[in-house]
Tab-separated table of C-alpha atoms and ligand atoms in Angstrom:
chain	number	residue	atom	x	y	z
A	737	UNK	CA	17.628	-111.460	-26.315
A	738	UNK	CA	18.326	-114.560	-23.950
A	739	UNK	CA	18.271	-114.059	-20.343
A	740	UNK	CA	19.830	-116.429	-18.365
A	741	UNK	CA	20.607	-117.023	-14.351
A	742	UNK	CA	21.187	-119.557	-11.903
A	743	UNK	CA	20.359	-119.503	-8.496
A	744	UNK	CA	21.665	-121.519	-5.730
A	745	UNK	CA	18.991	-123.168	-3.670
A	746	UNK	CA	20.508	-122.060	-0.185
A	747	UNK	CA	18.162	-121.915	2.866
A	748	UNK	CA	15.432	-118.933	3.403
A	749	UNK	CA	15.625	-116.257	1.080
A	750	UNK	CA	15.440	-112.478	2.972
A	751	UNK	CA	14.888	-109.111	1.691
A	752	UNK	CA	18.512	-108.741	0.222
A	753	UNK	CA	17.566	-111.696	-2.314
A	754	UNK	CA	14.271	-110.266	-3.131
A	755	UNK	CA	15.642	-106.560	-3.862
A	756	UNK	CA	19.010	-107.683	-4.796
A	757	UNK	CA	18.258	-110.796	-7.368
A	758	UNK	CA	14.448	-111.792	-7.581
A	759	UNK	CA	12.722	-108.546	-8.521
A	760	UNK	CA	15.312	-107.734	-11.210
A	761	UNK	CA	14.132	-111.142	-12.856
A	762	UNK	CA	10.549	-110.323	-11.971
A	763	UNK	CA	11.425	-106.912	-13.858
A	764	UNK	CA	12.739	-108.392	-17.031
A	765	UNK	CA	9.911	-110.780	-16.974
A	766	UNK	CA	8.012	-108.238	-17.443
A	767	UNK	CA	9.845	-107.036	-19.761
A	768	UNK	CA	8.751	-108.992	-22.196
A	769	UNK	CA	12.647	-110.545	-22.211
A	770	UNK	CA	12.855	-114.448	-23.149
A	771	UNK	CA	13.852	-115.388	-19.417
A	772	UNK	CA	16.052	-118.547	-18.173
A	773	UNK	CA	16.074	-119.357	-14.995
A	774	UNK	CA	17.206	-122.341	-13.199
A	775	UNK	CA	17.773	-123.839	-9.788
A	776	UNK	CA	21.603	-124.799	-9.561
A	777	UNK	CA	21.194	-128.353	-7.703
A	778	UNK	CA	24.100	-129.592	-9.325
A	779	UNK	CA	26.274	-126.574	-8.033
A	780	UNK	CA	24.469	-126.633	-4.496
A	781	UNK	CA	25.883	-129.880	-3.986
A	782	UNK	CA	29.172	-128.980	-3.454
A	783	UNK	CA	28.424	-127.608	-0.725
A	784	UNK	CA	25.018	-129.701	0.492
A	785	UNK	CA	25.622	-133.137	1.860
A	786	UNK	CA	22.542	-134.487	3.250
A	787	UNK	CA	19.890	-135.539	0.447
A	788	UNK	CA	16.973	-134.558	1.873
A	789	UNK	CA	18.007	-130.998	2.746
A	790	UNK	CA	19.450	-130.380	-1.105
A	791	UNK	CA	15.854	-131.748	-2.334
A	792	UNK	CA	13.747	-129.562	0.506
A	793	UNK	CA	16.204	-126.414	-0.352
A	794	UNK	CA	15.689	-127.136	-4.477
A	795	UNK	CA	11.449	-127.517	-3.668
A	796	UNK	CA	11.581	-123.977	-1.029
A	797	UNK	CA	13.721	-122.365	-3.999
A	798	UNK	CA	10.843	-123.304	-6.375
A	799	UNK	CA	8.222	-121.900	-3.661
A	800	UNK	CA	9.637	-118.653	-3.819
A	801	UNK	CA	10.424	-117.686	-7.176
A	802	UNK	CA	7.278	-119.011	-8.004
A	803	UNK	CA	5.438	-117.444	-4.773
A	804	UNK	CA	7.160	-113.822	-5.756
A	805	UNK	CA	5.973	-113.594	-9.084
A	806	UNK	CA	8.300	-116.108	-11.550
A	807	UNK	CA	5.481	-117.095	-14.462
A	808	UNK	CA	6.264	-120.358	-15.985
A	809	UNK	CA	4.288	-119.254	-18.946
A	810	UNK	CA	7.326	-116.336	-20.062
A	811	UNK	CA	10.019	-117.634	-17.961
A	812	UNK	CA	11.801	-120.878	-18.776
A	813	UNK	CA	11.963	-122.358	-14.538
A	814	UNK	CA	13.534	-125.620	-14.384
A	815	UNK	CA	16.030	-127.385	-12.072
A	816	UNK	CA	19.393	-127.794	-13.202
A	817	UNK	CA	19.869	-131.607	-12.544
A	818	UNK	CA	16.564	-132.267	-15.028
A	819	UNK	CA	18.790	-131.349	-18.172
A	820	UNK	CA	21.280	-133.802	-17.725
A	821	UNK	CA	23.533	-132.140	-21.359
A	822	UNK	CA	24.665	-129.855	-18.822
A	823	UNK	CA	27.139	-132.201	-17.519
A	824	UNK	CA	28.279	-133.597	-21.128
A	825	UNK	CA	28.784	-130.341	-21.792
A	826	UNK	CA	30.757	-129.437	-18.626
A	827	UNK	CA	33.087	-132.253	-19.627
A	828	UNK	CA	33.663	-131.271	-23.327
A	829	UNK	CA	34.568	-127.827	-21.595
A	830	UNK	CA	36.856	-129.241	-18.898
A	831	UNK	CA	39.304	-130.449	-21.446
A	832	UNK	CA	39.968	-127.343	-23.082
A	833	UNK	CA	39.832	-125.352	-19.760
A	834	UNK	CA	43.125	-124.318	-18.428
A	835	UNK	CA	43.932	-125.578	-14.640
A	836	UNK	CA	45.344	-121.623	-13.807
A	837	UNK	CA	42.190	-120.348	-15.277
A	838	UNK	CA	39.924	-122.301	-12.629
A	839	UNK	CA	43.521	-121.778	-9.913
A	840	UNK	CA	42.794	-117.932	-10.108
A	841	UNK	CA	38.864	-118.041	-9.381
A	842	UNK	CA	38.574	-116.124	-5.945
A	843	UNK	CA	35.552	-117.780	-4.820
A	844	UNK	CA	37.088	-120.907	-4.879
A	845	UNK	CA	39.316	-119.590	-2.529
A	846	UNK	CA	37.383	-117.935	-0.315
A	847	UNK	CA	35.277	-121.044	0.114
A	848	UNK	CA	38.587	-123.070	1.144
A	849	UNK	CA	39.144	-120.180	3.624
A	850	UNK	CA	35.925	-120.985	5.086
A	851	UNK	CA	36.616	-124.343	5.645
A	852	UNK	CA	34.854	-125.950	2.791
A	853	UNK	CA	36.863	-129.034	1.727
A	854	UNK	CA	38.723	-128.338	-1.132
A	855	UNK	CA	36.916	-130.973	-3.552
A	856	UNK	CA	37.100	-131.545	-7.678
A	857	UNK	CA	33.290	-130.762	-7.659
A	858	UNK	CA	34.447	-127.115	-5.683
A	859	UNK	CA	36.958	-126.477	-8.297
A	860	UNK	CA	35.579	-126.657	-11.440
A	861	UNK	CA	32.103	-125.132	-10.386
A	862	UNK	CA	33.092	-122.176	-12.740
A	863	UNK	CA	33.389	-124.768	-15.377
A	864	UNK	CA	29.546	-126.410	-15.215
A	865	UNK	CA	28.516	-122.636	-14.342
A	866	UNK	CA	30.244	-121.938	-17.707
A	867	UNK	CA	27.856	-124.805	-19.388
A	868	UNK	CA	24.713	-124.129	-17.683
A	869	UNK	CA	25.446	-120.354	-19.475
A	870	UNK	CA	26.755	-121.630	-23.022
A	871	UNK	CA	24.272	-124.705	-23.272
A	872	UNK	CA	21.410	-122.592	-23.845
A	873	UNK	CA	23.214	-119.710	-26.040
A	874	UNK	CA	22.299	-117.084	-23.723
A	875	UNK	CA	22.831	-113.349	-24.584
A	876	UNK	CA	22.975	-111.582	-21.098
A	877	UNK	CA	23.735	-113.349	-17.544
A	878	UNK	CA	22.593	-111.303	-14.570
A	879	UNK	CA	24.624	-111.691	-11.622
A	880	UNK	CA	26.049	-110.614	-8.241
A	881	UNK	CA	29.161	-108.700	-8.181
A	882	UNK	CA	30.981	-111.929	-6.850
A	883	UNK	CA	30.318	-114.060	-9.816
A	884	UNK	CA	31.810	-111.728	-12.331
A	885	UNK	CA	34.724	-113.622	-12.607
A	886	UNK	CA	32.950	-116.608	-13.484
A	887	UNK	CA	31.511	-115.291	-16.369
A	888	UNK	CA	34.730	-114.260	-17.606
A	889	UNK	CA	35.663	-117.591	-17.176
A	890	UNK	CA	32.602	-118.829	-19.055
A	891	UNK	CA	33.627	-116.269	-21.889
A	892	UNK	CA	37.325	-117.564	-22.317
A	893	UNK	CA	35.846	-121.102	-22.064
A	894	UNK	CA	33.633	-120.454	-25.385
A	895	UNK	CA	36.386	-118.368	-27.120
A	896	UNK	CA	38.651	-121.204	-26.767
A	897	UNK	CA	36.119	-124.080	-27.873
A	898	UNK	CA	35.212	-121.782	-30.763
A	899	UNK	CA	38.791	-121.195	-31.861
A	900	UNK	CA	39.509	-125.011	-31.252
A	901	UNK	CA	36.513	-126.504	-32.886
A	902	UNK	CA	34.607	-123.639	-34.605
A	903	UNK	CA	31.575	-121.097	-33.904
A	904	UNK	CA	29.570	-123.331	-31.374
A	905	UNK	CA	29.114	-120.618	-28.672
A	906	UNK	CA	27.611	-117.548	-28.500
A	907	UNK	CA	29.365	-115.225	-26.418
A	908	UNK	CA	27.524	-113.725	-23.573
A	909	UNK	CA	27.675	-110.686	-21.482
A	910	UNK	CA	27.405	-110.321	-17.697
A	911	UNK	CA	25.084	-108.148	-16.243
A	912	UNK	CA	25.807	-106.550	-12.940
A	913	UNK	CA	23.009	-104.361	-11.846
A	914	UNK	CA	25.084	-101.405	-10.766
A	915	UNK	CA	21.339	-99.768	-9.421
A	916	UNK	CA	21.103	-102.706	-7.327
A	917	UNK	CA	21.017	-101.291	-3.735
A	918	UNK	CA	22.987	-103.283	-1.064
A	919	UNK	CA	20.218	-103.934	1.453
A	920	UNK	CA	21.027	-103.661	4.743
A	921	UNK	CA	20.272	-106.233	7.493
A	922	UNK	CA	18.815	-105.791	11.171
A	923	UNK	CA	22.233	-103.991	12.317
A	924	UNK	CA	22.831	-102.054	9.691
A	925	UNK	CA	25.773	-104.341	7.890
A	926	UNK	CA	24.890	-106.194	4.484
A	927	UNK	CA	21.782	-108.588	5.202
A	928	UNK	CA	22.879	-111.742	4.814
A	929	UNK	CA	22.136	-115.368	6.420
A	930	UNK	CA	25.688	-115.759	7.658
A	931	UNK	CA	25.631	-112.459	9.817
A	932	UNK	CA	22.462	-113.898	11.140
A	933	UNK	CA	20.906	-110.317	10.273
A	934	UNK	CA	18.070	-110.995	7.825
A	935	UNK	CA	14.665	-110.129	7.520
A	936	UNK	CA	13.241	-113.150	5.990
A	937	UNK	CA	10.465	-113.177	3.257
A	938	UNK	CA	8.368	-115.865	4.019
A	939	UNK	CA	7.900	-117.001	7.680
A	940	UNK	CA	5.712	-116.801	10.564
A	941	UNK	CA	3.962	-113.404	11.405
A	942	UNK	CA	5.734	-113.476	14.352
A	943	UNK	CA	9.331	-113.963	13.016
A	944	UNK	CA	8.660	-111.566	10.465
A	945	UNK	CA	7.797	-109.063	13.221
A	946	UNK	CA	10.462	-109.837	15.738
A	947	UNK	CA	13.040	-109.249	13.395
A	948	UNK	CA	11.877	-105.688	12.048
A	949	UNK	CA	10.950	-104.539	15.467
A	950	UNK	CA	14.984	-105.627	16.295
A	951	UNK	CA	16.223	-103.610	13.613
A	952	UNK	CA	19.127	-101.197	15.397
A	953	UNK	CA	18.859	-97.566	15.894
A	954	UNK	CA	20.984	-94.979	17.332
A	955	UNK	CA	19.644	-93.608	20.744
A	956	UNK	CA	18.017	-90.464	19.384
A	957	UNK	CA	14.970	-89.510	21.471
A	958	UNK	CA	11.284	-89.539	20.532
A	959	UNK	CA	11.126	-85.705	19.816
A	960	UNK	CA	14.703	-85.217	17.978
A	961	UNK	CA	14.993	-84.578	14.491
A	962	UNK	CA	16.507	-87.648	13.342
A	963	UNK	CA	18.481	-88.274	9.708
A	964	UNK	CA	16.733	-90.724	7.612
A	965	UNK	CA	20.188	-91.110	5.377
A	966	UNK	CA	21.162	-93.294	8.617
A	967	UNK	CA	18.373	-94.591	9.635
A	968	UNK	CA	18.232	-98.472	8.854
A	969	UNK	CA	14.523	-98.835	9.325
A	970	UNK	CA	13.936	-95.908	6.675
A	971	UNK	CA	16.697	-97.526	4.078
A	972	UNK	CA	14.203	-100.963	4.235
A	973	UNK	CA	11.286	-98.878	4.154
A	974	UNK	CA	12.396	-97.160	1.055
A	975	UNK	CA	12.792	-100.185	-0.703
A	976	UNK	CA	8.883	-101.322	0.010
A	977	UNK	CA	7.176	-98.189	0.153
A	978	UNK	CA	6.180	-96.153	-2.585
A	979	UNK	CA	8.098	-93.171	-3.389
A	980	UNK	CA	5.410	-90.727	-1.622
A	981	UNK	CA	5.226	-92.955	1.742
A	982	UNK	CA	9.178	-92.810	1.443
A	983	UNK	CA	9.158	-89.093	1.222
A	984	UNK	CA	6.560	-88.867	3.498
A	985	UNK	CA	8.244	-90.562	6.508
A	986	UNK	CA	11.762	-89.050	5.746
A	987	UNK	CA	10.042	-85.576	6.444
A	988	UNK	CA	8.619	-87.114	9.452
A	989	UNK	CA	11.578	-88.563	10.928
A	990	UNK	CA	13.615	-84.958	9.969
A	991	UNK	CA	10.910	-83.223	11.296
A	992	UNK	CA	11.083	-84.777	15.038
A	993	UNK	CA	8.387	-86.380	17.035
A	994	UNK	CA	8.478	-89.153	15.285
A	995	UNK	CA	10.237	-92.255	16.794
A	996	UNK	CA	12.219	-95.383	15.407
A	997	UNK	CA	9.144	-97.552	16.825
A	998	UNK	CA	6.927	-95.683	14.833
A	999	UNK	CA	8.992	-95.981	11.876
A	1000	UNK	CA	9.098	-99.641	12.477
A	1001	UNK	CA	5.516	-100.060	12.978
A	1002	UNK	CA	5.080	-98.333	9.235
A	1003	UNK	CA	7.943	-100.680	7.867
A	1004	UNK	CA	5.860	-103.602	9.172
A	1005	UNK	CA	2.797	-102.809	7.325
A	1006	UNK	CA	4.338	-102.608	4.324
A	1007	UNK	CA	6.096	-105.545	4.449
A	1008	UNK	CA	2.918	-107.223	4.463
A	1009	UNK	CA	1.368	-105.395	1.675
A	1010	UNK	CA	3.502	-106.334	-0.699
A	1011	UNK	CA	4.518	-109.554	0.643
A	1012	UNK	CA	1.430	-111.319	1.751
A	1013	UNK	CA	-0.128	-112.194	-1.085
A	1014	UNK	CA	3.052	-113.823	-2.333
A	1015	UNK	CA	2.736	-115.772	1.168
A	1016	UNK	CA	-0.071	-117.064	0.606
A	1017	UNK	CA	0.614	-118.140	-3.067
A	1018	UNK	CA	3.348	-120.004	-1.167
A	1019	UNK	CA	0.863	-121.800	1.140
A	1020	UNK	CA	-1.003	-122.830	-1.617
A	1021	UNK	CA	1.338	-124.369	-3.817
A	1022	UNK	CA	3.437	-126.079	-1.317
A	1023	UNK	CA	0.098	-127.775	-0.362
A	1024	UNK	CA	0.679	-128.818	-4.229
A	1025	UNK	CA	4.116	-130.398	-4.486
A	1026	UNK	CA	2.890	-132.393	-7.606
A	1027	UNK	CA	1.674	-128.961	-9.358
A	1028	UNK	CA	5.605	-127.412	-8.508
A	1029	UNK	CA	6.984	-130.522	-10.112
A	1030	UNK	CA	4.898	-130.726	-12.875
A	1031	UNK	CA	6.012	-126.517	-13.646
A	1032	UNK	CA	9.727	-127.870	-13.307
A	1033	UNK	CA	9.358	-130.595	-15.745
A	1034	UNK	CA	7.232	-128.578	-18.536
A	1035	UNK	CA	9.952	-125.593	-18.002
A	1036	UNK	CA	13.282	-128.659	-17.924
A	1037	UNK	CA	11.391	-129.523	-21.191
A	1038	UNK	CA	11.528	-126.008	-23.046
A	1039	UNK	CA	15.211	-125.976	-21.452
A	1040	UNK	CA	15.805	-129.501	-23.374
A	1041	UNK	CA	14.919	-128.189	-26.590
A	1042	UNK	CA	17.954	-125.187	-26.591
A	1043	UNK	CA	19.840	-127.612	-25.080
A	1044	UNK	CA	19.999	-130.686	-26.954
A	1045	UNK	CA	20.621	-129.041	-30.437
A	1046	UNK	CA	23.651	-127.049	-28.763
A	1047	UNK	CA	25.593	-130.330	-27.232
A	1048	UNK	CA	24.178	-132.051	-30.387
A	1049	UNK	CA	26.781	-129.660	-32.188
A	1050	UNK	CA	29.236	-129.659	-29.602
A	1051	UNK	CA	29.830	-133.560	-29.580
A	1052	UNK	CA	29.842	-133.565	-33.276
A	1053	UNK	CA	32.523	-130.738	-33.378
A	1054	UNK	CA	35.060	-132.571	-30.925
A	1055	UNK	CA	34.599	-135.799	-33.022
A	1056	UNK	CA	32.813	-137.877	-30.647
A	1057	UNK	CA	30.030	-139.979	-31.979
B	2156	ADP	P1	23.381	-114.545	1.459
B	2156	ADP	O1	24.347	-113.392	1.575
B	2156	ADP	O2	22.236	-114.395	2.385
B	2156	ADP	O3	24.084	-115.884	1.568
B	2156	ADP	P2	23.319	-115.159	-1.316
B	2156	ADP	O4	24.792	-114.951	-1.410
B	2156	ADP	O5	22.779	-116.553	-1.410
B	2156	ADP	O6	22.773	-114.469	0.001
B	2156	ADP	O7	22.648	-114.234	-2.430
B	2156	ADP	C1	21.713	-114.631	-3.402
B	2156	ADP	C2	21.405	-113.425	-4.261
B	2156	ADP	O8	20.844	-112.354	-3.477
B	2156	ADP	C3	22.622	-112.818	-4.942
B	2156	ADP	O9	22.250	-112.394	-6.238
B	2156	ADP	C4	22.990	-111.624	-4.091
B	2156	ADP	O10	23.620	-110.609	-4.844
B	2156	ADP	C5	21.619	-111.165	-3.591
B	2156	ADP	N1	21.743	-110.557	-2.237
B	2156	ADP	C6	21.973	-111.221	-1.091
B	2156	ADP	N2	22.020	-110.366	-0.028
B	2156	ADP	C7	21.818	-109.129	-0.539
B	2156	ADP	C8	21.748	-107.812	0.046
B	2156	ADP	N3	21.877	-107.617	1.351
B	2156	ADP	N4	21.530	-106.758	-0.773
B	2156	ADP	C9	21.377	-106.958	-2.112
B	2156	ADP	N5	21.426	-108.157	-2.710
B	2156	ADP	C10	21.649	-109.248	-1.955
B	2157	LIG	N1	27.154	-119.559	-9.217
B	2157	LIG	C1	25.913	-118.842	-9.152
B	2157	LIG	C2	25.714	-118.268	-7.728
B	2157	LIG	O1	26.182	-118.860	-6.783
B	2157	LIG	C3	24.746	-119.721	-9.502
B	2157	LIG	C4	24.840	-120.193	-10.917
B	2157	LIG	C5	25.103	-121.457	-11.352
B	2157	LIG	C6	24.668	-119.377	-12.065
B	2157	LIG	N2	25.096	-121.496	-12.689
B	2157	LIG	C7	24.838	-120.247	-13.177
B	2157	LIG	C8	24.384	-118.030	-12.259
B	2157	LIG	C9	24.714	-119.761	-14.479
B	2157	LIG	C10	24.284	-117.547	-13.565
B	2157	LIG	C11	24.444	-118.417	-14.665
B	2157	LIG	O2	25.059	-117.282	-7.572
C-alpha cells in the first residue's frame, strides 16, 4: 500500500507537528509501509514571496524530517518542485475541474479572510494538491482534519478524468488519525505558531527551556493535590514520557507536594531525551547542505519513476502528443 503526504515547508516546526504529523510518518515507516513524502514548495509559494526564505524554509523542512527519524532508504523524500509532471498534470486536471468545486473549498476562504490575496495560484491549490496525490497512484493520504476536503476534491478530480478518459487514477483514501491528540501549547490553547504558543523542536537550550518553564498553570499551591487531567505541563509530559513516568507523575501531582515547577523541571528532561539526539543529527547535516541535496535528488528520482509512467498515460489519454 502507497503512502503518500505533503508537507508545507512553513517556519519552525513545534511539538504539535512532531506528535500531530511527523511521528505518525515515522510510525508507518516503520511499518514497513512504501512511504511518500514530499516537501510542497510549489504550494508554499502561494503564500511565500521572498526567494530566499521559500528555499531556507524547503532546506529547515528537510533538516527535520530527516533530523526526527525520515530514512531515505524506505521513505521516498523529495521536494515537490524537482518532479516537474506535477504541474502537467495539475493542468490536464484543471480542465476537467469544476470552478464551484474549487469555489466551495473552505480553506481557500479562510485564507482570503486572513488577508492573503486572493490569487489563481491560492485557488486552485486543491487542484496541484490533487496531482501531487494522483501522480504517484497513492493508496492512503494522511492528513490534518483541515485538508479533508481537499482530498475529496482530489477524489472527484480522478473520478471525473477516469469517466472522461478512462481508468488512469487510482482512487485514494484520506487518512485522518482520529488518535491523534491535539497538543496543547504554552497556555493551554492548540500549539500553534500563529498563537505564538509553541514549544519548538529544535532551537537553542535556552529557548527550549524558556518556553516550557512559561507553560501556564492555575495558582494551586506547592502542597495541594492538583488534577493532572488539567494540568498542561502533565498533557506535554504524557506525550514524551513513557507510560510509567506518566503514571508516575500523575500520582505525584494528585498526591500533593508536588509543584508545577517540579513538573516542569521533569518535562524538560524529557524533552531532551528524546529530542537531542535528533538535534544533533540536525547539526550535523545542516553542516552538509550538499549531503541533504544529494537525499532530495536520489528520493525526486524514485518519485520520477511513478511519476513519469502515470502523466505518460495521462497525456496520451487526453490526446495530446
Ligand atoms: P501550525 O498550526 O503551527 O501553523 P501547521 O498547520 O503547519 O501548524 O501544521 C502542520 C502539521 O502539524 C499538520 O499535520 C497539523 O495537523 C499538525 N499540528 C500542528 N499543530 C498541532 C497540534 N497542536 N496538535 C496536533 N497536531 C498539530
Ligand atoms: N495542503 C497540504 C497542507 O497544507 C500539503 C500538501 C500538498 C499535501 N500536497 C499534498 C498533503 C498532497 C497531502 C497530499 O498540509
Amino acid at each position: 500500500m502507497r503512502i503518500l503526504t505533503g508537507i508545507q515547508p512553513s517556519g519552525q516546526i513545534h511539538l504539535g507537528n512532531y506528535f500531530g504529523a511527523i511521528d505518525n510518518i515515522l510510525r508507518m515507516q516503520a511499518q514497513g509501509h512504501e512511504v511518500f513524502l514530499f516537501l510542497a514548495d510549489f504550494h508554499a509559494l502561494t503564500t511565500v514571496r521572498d526567494p530566499a526564505a521559500l528555499r531556507e524554509g524547503t532546506m529547515n523542512a528537510a533538516l527535520d524530517f530527516l533530523a526526527c527519524g525520515v530514512d531515505p532508504e524506505k521513505t521516498v523524500f523529495w521536494r515537490q518542485s524537482d518532479v516537474p509532471e506535477v504541474q502537467e498534470l495539475a493542468w490536464l486536471l484543471s480542465v476537467v475541474t469544476p470552478m464551484g468545486l474549487l469555489e466551495r473549498c473552505h480553506s481557500y476562504k479562510d485564507k482570503l479572510a486572513h488577508g492573503k490575496e486572493a490569487t489563481h495560484g491560492l485557488f486552485a491549490y486543491p487542484v496541484l494538491m490533487a496531482a501531487d496525490i494522483l501522480l504517484y497512484q497513492s493508496d492512503l493520504v494522511p492528513v490534518g482534519k483541515d485538508q479533508k476536503q481537499h482530498l475529496e476534491v482530489t477524489r472527484d478530480l480522478a473520478i471525473k478524468f477516469n469517466n472522461a478518459y478512462g481508468e488512469i487514477f487510482k482512487l485514494p483514501d484520506a487518512y485522518i488519525p482520529e488518535s491523534v491528540a491535539i497538543v496543547p501549547g504554552t497556555d493551554g490553547q492548540k500549539m500553534s505558531k500563529s498563537y505564538g504558543n509553541v514549544i519548538p523542536l529544535f532551537d537553542t537550550a535556552k529557548r527550549i527551556r524558556q518556553s516550557i518553564m512559561g507553560i501556564v498553570t492555575d495558582s494551586t499551591p506547592m502542597d495541594q493535590p492538583k488534577d493532572p487531567e488539567t494540568c498542561n505541563v502533565y498533557k506535554i509530559y504524557k506525550l514524551l514520557a513513557t507510560p510509567e513516568q506518566a503514571g508516575e507523575m500523575a500520582a505525584k501531582l494528585r498526591a500533593g507536594g508536588y509543584g508545577y515547577g517540579d513538573a516542569k523541571k521533569a518535562l524538560l528532561a524529557a524533552y531532551h531525551e528524546k529530542f537531542d539526539a535528533c538535534a544533533a543529527r540536525r547539526e550535523e547535516l545542516a553542516a552538509n547542505p550538499a549531503k541533504v541535496e544529494e537525499i532530495l535528488a536520489r528520493g525526486a528520482a524514485r518519485a520520477r519513476e511513478i511519476a513519469a509512467p502515470t502523466l505518460a498515460a495521462a497525456i496520451k489519454a487526453v490526446g495530446l502528443r
